[in-house]
mmCIF file of C-alpha atoms in Angstrom:
data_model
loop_
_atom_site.group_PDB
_atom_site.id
_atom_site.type_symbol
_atom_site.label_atom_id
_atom_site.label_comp_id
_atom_site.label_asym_id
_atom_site.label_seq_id
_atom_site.Cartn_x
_atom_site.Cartn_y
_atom_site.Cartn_z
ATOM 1 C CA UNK A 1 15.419 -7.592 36.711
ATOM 2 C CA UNK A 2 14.383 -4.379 34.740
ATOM 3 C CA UNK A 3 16.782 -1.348 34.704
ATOM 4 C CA UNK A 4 14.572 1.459 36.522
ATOM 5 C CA UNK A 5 17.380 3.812 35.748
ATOM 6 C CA UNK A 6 16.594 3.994 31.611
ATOM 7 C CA UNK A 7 15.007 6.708 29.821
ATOM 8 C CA UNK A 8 12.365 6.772 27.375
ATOM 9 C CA UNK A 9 12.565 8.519 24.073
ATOM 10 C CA UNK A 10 12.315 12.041 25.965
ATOM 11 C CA UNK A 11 14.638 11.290 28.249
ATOM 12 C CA UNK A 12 12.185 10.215 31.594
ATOM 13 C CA UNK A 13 13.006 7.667 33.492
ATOM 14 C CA UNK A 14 10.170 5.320 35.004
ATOM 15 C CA UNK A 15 10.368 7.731 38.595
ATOM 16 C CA UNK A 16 9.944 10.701 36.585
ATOM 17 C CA UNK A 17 6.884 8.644 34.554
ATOM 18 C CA UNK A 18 5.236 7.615 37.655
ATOM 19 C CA UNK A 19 5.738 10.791 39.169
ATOM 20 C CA UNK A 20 4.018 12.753 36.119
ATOM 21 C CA UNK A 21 1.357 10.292 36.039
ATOM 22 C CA UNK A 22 0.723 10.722 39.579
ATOM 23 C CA UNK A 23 1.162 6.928 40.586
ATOM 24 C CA UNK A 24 1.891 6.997 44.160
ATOM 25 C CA UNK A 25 2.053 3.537 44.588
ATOM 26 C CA UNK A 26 4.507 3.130 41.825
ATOM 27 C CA UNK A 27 6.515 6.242 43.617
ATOM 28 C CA UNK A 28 7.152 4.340 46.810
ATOM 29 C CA UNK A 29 7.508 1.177 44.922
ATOM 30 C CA UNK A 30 10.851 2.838 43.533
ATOM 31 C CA UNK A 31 11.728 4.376 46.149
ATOM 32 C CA UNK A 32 12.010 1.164 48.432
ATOM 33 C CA UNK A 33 14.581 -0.125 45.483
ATOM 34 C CA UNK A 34 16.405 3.296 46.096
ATOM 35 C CA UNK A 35 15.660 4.829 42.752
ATOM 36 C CA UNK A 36 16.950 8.395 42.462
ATOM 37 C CA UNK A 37 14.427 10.572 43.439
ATOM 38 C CA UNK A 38 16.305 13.637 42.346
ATOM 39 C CA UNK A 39 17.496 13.049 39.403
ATOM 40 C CA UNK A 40 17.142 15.935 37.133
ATOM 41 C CA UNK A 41 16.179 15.742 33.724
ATOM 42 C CA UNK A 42 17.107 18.134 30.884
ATOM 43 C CA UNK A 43 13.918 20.465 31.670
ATOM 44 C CA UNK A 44 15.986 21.243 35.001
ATOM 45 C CA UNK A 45 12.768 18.930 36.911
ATOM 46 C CA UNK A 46 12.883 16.024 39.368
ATOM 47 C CA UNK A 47 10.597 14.074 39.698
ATOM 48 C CA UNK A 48 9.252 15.227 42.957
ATOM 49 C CA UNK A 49 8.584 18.568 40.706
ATOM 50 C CA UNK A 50 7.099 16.550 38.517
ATOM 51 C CA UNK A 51 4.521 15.662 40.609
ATOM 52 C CA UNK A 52 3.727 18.773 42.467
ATOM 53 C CA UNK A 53 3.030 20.297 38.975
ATOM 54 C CA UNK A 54 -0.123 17.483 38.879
ATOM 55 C CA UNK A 55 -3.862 18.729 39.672
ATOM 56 C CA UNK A 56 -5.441 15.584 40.948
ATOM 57 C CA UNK A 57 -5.318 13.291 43.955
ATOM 58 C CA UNK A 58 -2.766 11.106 42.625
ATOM 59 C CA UNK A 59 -0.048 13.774 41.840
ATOM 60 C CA UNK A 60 -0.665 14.907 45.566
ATOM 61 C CA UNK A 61 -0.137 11.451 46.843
ATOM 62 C CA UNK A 62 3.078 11.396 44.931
ATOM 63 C CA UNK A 63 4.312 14.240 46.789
ATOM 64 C CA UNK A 64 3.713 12.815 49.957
ATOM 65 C CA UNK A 65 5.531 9.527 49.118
ATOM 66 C CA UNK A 66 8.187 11.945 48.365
ATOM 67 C CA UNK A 67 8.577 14.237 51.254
ATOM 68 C CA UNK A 68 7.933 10.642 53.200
ATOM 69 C CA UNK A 69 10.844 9.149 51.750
ATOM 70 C CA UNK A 70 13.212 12.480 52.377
ATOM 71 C CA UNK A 71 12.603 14.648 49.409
ATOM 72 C CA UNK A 72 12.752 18.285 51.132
ATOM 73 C CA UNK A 73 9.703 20.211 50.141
ATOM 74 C CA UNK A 74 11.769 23.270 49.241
ATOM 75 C CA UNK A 75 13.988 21.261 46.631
ATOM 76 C CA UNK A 76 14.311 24.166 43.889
ATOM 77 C CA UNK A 77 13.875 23.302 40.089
ATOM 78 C CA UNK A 78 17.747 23.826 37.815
ATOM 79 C CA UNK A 79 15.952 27.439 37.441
ATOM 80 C CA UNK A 80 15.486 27.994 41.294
ATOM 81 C CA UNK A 81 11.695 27.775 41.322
ATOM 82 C CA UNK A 82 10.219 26.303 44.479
ATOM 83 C CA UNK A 83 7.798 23.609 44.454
ATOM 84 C CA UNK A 84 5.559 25.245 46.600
ATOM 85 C CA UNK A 85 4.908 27.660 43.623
ATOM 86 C CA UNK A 86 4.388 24.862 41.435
ATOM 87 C CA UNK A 87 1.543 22.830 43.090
ATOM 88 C CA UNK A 88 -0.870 22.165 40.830
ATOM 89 C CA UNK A 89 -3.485 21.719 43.333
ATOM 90 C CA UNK A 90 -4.896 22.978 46.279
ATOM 91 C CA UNK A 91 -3.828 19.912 47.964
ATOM 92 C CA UNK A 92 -0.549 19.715 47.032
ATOM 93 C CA UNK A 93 -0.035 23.367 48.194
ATOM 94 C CA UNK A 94 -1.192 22.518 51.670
ATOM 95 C CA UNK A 95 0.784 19.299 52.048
ATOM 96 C CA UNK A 96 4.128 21.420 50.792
ATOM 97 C CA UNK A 97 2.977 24.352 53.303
ATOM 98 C CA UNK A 98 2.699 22.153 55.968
ATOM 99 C CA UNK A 99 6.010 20.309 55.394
ATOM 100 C CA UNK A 100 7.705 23.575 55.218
ATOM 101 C CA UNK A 101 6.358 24.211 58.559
ATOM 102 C CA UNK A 102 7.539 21.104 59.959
ATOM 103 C CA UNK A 103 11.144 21.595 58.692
ATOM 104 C CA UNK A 104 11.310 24.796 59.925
ATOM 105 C CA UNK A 105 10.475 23.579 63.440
ATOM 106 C CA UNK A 106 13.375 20.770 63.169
#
């Protein structure tokens, strides 16, 4: 089968890819075959970060398959910058908001 670990010529693997691209379905699709979702590239981003930084409906469903497969919603970028101040859409910003909530309450 296909290494899902390799980078490209910038140094992204295909969880970062999908996750910049917004491709939910691809998300969970790697993260079923335990991909790293934290894995931290160069530019100090996961890909979870990846995707928050996205603007449409894709990027947001991203971050949910995230979250959903155990990503914490506060997971800080290698600079200490909160996703939460990174969503690139409205969306986004309430889904992280409301996962904060719900880890707070755990």
């Amino acid at each position: 089968g296909a290494d899902a670990t390799i980078r490209d010529g910038t140094g992204l693997t295909p969880m970062h890819a999908a996750a910049q691209h917004g491709y939910g379905k691809i998300v969970r699709m790697l993260l079923r075959y335990e991909v790293d979702a934290n894995d931290m590239h160069s530019d100090g981003l996961t890909p979870f970060h990846r995707a928050c930084l996205g603007s449409d409906a894709g990027h947001t469903d991203a971050v949910f398959a995230f979250l959903d497969g155990g990503v914490p919603p506060d997971q800080p970028t290698a600079d200490n910058r909160q996703p939460l101040d990174m969503a690139g859409s409205e969306n986004t910003r309430k889904l992280l908001m409301e996962s904060l909530r719900e880890k707070r309450r755990r």
